[in-house]
Coordinates of C-alpha atoms in Angstrom, one line a residue:
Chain A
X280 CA -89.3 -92.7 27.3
X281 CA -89.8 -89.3 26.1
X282 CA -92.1 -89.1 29.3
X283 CA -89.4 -89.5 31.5
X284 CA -87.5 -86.4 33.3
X285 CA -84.6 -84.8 30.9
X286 CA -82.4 -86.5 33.6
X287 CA -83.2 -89.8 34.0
X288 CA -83.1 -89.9 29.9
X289 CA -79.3 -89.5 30.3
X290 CA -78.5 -93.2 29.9
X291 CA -75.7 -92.9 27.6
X292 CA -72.3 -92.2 28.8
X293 CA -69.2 -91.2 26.8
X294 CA -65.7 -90.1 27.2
X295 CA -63.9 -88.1 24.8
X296 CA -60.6 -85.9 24.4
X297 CA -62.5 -82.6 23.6
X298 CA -60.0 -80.0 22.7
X299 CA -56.8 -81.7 24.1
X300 CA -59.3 -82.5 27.6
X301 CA -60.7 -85.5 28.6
X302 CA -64.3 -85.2 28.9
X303 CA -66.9 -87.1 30.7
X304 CA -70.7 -86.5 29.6
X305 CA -74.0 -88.0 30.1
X306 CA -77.0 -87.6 27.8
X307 CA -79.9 -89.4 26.1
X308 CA -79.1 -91.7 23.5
X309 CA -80.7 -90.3 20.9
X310 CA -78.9 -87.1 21.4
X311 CA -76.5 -86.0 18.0
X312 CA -73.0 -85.0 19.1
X313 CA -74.0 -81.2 17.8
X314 CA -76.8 -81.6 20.8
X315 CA -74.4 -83.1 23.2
X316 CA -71.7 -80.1 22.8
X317 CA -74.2 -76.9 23.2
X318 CA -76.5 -78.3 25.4
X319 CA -74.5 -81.4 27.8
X320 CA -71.2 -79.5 27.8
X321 CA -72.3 -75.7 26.8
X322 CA -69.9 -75.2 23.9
X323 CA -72.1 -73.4 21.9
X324 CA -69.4 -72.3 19.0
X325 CA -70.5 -75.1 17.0
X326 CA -73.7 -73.6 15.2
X327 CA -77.1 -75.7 14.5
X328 CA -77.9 -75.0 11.2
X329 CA -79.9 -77.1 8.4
X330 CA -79.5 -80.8 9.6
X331 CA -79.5 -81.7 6.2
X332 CA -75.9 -81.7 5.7
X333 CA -76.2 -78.6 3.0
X334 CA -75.2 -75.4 5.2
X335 CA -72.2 -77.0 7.3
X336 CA -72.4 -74.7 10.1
X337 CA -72.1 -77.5 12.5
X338 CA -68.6 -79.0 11.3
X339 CA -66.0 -79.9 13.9
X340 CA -63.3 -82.3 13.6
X341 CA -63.3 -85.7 14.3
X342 CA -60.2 -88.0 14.5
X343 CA -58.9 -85.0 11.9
X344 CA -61.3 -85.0 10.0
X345 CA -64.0 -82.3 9.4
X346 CA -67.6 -84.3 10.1
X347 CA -71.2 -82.7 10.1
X348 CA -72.0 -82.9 13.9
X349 CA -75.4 -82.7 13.6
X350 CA -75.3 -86.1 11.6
X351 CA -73.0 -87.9 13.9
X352 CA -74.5 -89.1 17.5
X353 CA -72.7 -88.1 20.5
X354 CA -72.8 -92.0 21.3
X355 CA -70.6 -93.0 18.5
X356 CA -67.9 -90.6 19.4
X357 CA -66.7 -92.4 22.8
X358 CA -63.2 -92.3 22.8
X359 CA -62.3 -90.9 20.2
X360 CA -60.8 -86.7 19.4
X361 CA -63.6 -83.5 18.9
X362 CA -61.8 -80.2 18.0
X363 CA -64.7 -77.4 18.1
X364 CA -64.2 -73.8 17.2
X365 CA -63.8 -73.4 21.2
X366 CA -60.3 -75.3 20.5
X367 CA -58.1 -73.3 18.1
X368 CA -57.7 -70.9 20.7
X369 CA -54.3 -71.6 22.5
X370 CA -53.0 -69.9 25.4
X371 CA -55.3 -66.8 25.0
X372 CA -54.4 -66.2 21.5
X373 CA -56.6 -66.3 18.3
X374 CA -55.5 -68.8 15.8
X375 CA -54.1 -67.5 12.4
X376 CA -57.6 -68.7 11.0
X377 CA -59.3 -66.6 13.5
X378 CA -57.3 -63.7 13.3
X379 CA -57.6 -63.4 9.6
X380 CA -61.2 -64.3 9.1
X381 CA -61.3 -60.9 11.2
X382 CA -58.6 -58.8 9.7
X383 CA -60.4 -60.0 5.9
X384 CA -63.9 -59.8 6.4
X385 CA -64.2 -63.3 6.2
X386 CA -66.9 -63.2 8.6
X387 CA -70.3 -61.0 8.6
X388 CA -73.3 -62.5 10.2
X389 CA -70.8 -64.9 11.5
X390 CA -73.0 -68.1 11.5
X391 CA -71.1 -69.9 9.2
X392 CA -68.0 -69.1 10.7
X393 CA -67.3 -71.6 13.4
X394 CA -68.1 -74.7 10.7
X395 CA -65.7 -72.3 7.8
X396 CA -62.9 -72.5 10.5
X397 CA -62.8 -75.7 11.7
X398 CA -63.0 -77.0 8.3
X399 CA -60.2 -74.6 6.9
X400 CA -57.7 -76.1 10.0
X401 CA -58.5 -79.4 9.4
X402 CA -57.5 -79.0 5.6
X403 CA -54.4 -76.8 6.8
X404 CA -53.6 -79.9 9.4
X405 CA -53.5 -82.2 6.5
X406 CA -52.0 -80.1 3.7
X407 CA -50.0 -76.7 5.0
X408 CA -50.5 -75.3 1.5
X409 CA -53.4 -76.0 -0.2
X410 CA -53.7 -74.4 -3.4
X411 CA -56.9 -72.0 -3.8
X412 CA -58.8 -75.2 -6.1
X413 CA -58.0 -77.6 -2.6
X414 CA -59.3 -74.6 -0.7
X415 CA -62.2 -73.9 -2.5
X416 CA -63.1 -78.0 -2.2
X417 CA -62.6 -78.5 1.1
X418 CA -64.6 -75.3 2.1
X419 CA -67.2 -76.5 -1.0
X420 CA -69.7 -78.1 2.3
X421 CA -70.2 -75.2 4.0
X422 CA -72.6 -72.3 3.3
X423 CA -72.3 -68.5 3.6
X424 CA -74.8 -66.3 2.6
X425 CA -73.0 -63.0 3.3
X426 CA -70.0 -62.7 2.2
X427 CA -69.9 -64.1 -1.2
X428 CA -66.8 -66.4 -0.2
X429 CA -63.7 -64.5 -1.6
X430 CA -62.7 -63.1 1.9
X431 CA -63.3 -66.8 3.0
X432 CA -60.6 -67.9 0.8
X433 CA -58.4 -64.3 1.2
X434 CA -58.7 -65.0 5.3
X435 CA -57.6 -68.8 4.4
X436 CA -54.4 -68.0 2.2
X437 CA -53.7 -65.4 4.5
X438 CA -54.3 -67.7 7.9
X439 CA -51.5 -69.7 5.4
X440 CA -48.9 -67.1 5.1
X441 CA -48.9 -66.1 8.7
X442 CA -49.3 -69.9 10.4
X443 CA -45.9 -70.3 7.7
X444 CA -44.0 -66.9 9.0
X445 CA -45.1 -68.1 12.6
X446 CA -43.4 -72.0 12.0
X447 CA -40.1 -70.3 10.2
X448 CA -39.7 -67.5 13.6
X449 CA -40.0 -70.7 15.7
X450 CA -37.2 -72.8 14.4
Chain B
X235 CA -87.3 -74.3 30.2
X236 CA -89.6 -74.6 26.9
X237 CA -87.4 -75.1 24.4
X238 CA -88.4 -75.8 20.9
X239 CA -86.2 -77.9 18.5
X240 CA -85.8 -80.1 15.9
X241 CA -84.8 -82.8 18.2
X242 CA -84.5 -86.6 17.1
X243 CA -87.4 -88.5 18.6
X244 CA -86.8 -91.0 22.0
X245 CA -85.2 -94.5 20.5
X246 CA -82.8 -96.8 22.3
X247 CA -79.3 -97.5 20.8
X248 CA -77.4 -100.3 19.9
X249 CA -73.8 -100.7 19.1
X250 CA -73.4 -104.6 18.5
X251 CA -70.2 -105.9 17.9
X252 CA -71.1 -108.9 15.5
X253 CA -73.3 -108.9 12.5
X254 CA -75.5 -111.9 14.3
X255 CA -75.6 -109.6 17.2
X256 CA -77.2 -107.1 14.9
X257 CA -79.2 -109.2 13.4
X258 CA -80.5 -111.0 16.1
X259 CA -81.8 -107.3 17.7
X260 CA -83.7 -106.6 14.4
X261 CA -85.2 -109.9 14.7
X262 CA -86.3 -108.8 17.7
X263 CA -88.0 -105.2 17.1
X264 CA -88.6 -106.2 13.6
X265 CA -90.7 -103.1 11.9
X266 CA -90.0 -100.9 14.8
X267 CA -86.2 -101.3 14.4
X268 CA -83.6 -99.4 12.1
X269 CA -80.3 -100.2 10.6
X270 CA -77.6 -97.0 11.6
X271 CA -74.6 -97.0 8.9
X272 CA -73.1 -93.1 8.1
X273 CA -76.5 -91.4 9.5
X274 CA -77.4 -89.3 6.5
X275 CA -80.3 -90.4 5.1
X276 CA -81.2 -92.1 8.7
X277 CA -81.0 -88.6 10.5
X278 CA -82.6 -86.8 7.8
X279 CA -85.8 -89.3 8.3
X280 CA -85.4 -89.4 12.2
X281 CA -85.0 -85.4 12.6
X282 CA -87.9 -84.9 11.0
X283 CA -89.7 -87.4 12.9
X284 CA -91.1 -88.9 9.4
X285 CA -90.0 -92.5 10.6
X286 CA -90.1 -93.3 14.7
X287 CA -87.9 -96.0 15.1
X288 CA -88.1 -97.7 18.7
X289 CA -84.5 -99.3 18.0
X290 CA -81.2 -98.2 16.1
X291 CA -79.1 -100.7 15.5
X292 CA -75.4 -98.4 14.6
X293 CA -73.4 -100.7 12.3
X294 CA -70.2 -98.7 13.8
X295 CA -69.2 -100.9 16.2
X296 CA -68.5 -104.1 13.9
X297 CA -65.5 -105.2 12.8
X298 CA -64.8 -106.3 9.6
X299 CA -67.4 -104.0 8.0
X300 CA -65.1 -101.0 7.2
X301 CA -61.8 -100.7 5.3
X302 CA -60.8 -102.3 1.2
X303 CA -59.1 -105.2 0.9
X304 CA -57.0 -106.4 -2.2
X305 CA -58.2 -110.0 -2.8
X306 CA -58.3 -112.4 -6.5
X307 CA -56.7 -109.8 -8.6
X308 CA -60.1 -107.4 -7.6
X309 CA -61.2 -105.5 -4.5
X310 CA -63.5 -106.2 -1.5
X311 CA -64.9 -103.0 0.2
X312 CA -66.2 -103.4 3.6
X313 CA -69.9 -101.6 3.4
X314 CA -69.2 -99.4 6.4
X315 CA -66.3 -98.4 4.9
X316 CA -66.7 -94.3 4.1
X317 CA -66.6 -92.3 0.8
X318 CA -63.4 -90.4 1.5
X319 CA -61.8 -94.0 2.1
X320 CA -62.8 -95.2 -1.0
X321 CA -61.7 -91.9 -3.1
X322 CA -58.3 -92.1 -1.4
X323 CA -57.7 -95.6 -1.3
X324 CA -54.8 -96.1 -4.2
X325 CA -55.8 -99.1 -6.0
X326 CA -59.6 -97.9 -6.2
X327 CA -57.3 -94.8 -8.0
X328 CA -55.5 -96.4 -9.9
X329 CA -57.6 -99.3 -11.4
X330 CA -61.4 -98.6 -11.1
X331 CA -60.7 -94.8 -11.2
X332 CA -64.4 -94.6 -12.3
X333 CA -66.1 -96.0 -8.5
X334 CA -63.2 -92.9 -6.7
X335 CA -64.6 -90.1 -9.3
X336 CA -68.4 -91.5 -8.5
X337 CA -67.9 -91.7 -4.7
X338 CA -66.0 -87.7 -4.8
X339 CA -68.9 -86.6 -6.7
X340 CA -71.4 -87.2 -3.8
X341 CA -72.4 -85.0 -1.3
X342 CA -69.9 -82.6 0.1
X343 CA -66.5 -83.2 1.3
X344 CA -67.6 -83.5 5.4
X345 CA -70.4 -85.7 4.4
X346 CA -67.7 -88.1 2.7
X347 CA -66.2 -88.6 6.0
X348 CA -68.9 -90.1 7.3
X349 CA -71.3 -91.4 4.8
X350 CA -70.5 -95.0 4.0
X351 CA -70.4 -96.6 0.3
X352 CA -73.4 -99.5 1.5
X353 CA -75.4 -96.7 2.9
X354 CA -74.5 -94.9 -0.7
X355 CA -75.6 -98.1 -2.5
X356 CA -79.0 -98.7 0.0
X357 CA -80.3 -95.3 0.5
X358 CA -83.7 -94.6 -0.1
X359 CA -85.2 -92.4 -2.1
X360 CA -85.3 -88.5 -2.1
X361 CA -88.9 -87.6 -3.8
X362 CA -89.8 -84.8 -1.5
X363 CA -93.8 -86.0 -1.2
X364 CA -92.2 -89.5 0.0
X365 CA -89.4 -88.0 2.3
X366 CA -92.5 -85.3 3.7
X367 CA -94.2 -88.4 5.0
X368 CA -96.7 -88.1 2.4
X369 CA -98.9 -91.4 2.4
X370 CA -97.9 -92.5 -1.4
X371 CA -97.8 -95.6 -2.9
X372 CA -93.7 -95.8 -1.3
X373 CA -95.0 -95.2 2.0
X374 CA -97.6 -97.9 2.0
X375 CA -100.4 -95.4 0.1
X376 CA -102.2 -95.6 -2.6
X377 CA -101.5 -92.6 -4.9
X378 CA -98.7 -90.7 -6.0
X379 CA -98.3 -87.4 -4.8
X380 CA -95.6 -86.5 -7.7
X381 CA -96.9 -87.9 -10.6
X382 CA -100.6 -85.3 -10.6
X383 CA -101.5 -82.1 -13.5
X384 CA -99.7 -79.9 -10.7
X385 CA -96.9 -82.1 -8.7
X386 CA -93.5 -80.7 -8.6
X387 CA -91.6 -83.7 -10.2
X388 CA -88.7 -81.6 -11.8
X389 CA -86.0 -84.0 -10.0
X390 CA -88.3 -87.5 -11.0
X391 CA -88.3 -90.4 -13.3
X392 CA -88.1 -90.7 -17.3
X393 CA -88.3 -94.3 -17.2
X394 CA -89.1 -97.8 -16.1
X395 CA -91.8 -95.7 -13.3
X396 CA -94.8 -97.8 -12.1
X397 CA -97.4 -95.9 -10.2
X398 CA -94.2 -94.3 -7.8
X399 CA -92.0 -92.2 -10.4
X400 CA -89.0 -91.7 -7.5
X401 CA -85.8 -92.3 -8.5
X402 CA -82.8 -93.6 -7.1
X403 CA -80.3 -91.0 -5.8
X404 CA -77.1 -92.6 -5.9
X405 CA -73.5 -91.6 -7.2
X406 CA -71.8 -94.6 -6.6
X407 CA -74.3 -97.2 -8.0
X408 CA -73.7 -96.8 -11.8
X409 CA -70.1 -97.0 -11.1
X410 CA -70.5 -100.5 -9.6
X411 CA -72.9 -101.7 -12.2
X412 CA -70.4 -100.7 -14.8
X413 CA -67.7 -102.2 -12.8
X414 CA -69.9 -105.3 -12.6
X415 CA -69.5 -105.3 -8.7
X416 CA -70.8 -108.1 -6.7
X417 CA -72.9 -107.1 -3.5
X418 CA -72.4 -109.7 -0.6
X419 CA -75.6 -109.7 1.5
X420 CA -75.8 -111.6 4.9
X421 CA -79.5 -112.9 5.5
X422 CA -80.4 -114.4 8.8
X423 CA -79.7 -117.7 7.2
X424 CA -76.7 -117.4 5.2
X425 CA -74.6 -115.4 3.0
X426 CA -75.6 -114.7 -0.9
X427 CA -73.9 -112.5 -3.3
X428 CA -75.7 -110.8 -6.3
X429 CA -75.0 -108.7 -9.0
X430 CA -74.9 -105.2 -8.2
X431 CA -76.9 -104.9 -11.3
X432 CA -79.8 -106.9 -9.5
X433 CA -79.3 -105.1 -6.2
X434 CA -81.3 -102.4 -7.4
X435 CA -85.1 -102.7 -7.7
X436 CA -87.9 -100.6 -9.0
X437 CA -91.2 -99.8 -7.8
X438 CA -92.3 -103.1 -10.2
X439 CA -90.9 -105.4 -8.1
X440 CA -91.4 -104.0 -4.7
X441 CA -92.5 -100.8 -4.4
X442 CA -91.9 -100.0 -0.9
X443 CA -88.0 -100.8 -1.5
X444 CA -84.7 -99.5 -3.1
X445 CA -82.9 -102.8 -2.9
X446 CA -83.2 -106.5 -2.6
X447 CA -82.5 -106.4 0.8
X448 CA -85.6 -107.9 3.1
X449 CA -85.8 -106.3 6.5
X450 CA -82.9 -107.8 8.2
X451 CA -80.8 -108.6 5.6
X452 CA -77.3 -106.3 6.3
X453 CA -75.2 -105.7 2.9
X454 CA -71.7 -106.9 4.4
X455 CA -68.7 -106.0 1.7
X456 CA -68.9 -104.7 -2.3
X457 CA -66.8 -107.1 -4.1
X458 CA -65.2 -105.5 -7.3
X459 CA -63.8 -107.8 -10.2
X460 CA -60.6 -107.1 -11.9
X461 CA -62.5 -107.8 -15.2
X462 CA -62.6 -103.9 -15.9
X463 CA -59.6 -102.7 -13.8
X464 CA -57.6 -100.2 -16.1
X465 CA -60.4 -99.8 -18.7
X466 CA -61.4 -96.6 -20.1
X467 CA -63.9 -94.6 -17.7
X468 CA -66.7 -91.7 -18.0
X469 CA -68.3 -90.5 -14.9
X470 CA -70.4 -87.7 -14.9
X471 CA -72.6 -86.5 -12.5
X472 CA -75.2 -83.1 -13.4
X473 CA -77.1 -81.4 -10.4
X474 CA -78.6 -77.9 -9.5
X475 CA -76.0 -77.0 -6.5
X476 CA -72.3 -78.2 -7.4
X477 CA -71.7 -79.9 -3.9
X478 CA -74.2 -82.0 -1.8
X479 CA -77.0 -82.2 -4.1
X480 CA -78.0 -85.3 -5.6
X481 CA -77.8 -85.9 -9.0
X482 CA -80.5 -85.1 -11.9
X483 CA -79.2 -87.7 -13.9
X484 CA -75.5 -89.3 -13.6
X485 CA -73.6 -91.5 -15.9
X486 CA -70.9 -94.4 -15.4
X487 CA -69.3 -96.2 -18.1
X488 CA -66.4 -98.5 -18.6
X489 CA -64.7 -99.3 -22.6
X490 CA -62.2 -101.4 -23.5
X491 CA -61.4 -100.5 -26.4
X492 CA -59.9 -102.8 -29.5
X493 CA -57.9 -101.6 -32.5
X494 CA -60.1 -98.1 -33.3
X495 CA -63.3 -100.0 -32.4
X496 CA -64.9 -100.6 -29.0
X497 CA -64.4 -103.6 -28.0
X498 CA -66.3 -104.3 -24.9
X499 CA -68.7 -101.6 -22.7
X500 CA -70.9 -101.1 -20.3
X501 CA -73.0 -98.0 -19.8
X502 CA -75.3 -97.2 -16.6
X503 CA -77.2 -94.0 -15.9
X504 CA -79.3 -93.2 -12.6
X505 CA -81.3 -90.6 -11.2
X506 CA -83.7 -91.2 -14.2
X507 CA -85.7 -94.6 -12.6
X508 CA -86.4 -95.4 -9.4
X509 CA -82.9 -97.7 -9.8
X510 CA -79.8 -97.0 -11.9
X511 CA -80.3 -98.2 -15.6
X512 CA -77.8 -100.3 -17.2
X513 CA -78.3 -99.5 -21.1
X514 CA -77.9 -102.9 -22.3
X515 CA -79.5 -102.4 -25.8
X516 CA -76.9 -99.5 -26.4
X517 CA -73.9 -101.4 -25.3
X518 CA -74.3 -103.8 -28.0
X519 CA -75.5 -101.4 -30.6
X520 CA -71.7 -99.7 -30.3
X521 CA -69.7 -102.6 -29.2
X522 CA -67.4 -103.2 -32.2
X523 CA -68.2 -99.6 -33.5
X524 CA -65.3 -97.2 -34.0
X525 CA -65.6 -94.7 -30.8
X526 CA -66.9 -91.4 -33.2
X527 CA -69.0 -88.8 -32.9
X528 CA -71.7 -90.7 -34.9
X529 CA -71.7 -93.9 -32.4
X530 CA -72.0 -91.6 -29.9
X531 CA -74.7 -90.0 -31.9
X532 CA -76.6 -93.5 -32.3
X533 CA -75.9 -94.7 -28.4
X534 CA -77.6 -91.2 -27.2
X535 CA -80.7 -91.8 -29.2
X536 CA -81.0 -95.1 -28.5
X537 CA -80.7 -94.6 -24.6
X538 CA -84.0 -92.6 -24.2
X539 CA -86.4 -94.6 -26.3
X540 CA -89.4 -95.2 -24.7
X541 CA -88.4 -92.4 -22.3
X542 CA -91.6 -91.1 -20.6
X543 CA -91.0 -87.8 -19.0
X544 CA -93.4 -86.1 -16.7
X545 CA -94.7 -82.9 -16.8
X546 CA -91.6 -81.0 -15.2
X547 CA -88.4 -83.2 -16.2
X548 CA -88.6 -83.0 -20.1
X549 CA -85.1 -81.8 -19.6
X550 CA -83.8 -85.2 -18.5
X551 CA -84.5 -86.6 -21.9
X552 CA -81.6 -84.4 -23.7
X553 CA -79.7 -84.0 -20.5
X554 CA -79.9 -88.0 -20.8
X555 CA -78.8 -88.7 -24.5
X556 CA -75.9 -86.0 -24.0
X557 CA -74.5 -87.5 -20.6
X558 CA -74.4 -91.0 -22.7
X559 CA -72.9 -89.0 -25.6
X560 CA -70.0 -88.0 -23.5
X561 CA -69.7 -91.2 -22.0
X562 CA -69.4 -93.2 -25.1
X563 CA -67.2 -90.6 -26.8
X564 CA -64.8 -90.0 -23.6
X565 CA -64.2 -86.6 -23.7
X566 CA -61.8 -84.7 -22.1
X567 CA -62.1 -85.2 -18.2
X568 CA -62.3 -88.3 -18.9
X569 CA -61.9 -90.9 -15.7
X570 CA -59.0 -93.4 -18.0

């Protein structure tokens, strides 16, 4: 099998609402989901990182819930909802997540950012205000080696204040 | 393009929808087949290409194997059912509070979304010689890599080892022993259900095994008694990094107390033997004792006799008899 042209390994076939679009893909089988998304569909804003589970650069979220992508395979995932990093964005506009990660120095090397903020919205989606313990939990899976987490957690209460200022000028 | 990666070696994937359909493929490719359930320990062997599997069977696809169900007073937990389920699910809450603090201490919070409590319960071990592809005595060998004048066996056994000195990794494990859960296991031939305190087995009995699953056997559901719902709970769980690591040793215990006395307990530790240790001699050396600081005293000591550590995991011996402490005392934090 391993033989075989790259092509004619693409047996497996999914569909799947990636970022609000339905998406079509072909791959091999054995492919994880992290694999399928840089590689099959060139969304490379989901980082490869230990595949261990430790670092959690890969997160994205999976029928709402933050999952390890490089521990899931592409194949399970048919039919069902992928939010990457590539996502948050919405109508040319950062997300509040985005936007304060940059405005806090929540980001550095900015490897771990992609799995930080996908993981810090999928919290938010559940729970609007978390308090710094629930942020510091949720955010527990995912490894940064530069910035010593505070600005993590100062981008996140702040992504909180402004998502909140943003809801209240909308009503 | 020459790319070099980490990539998951060629297999073909199946998705049955029935467990005979999954059972009836591992029939088929036998030693060359693999049983898919949350994928962490299976892509942590398949990435780096340390087992080859020709065919993986994913358990996703079946119904019936996910989700708890209130039934008899007690609980049955489909084994595909994932850790974040089984922390948030409020009965496990409110009456066997012990198995949701066990199943939040494992891994990380990402990981609990997909890791499933049978995978939790039939994982293999983590020695790193083992998990290198090292031939020991686990992998079919004849020698243990850990247990030599200069292997790194910091993280390995204090007791019950034979030849392999692994342990078992598991969180939620001592929480079902203490809850005296039943695991149901379909064979090819029928369904059996056994003691999650015999599920376990050590390198005595098989070495090349965690559990008493036989290749093709598929654990289907945990049932959980209501014989200890509402009792008085301990979990504690010490490791190196707060999140995802396994644990160095980990304690579960459940007390019903009568009067000042206690009335009725049972005690489990893990990560110290190659499967979790219920501590029977200590449960009935404090059962009817008054719940003090010298029963705990006595049920510590007692719990490491004949404790053999290696040459890098003295520690485990004190960390042992205080985690046991604690658990008979019920300190503050306390799981009741």
């Amino acid at each position: 099998m391993a033989t075989q042209p790259v092509e004619a390994q693409k047996t497996a076939h999914i569909r799947i609402d990636l970022n609000g679009e339905m998406t079509d893909v072909s791959f091999a089988p054995y492919k994880t989901l992290l694999e399928v998304l840089r590689e099959d569909l060139g969304h490379t804003g989901t980082k490869h990182g230990c595949e261990l589970g430790e670092c959690g650069a890969c997160a994205v979220i999976l029928d709402g819930k933050p999952v390890l992508s490089c521990l899931v395979l592409a194949q399970e995932c048919d039919g069902r909802k992928v939010v990457t990093i590539e996502g948050l964005t919405a109508d040319g506009q950062l997300h509040p997540l985005q936007e304060a990660f940059g405005d806090h120095g929540g980001s550095q090397c900015g490897y771990c950012t992609p799995g930080m903020i996908v993981t810090a919205k999928a919290l938010l989606d559940q729970n609007p205000n978390p308090t710094h313990e629930q942020i510091r939990e949720a955010l527990s899976g995912n490894l940064c080696r530069c910035t010593g987490y505070l600005q993590i957690f100062d981008a996140v209460e702040n992504a909180i204040v402004e998502i909140s200022k943003r809801n209240a000028a909308a009503k | 393009m020459a790319v070099i990666r980490d990539v998951i070696p060629a297999f073909e994937l199946f998705q049955p929808a029935s467990i005979e359909d999954a059972q009836s493929l591992l029939a088929r490719y036998g030693p060359e087949g693999w049983v898919l359930a949350g994928g962490l320990d299976t892509f942590d062997w398949l990435a780096d290409r340390i087992k080859r599997p020709t065919a993986v069977v994913d358990l996703g696809q079946i119904k019936g194997l996910s989700g708890v169900r209130v039934v008899d007073g007690g609980l049955e937990i489909g084994a595909m059912t994932t850790l974040t389920e089984v922390v948030q699910h409020p009965v496990v809450r409110e009456k066997y509070r012990l198995l949701a603090e066990a199943a939040e201490a494992a891994a990380s919070p990402q990981i609990r979304n997909q890791g499933t409590i049978g995978g939790n319960v039939s994982q293999d071990a983590r020695c790193w010689y083992y998990r290198a592809g090292w031939p020991c005595y686990r992998a079919g060998g004849n020698i243990c890599y850990a247990d030599t004048p200069k292997g790194l066996n910091r993280e390995h056994a204090i007791l019950d080892a034979d030849r392999c000195v692994a342990v078992n990794p598991s969180d939620t494990a001592p929480a079902l022993i203490a809850l005296d859960a039943k695991m149901v296991i379909r064979t090819p031939k029928e369904e059996r259900v056994v003691d999650a305190e015999d599920y376990f087995i050590g390198p005595a009995t098989d070495i090349t095994r965690m559990t008493v699953l036989q290749p093709g056997d598929l654990l289907t559901a945990i049932r959980i008694p209501s014989t200890w719902a509402g009792a008085q709970f301990y979990f504690e769980k010490v490791r190196d990094r707060n999140v995802w690591d396994f644990a160095l040793v980990n304690v579960a215990s459940a007390t019903k107390v009568s009067g000042s006395a206690i009335g009725d307990v049972r005690l489990v530790v893990n990560g110290v033997a190659a499967h979790p240790v219920r501590l029977k001699a200590v449960e009935a050396a404090v059962t009817g004792k008054p719940r003090n600081e010298a029963t705990a005293e006595l049920a510590g000591q007692l719990a490491v006799q004949g404790a053999q550590p290696l040459q890098h995991n003295g520690y485990k011996v004190p960390l042992m008899t205080n985690l046991v402490k604690r658990a008979i005392r019920g300190v503050a934090g306390e799981a009741a």
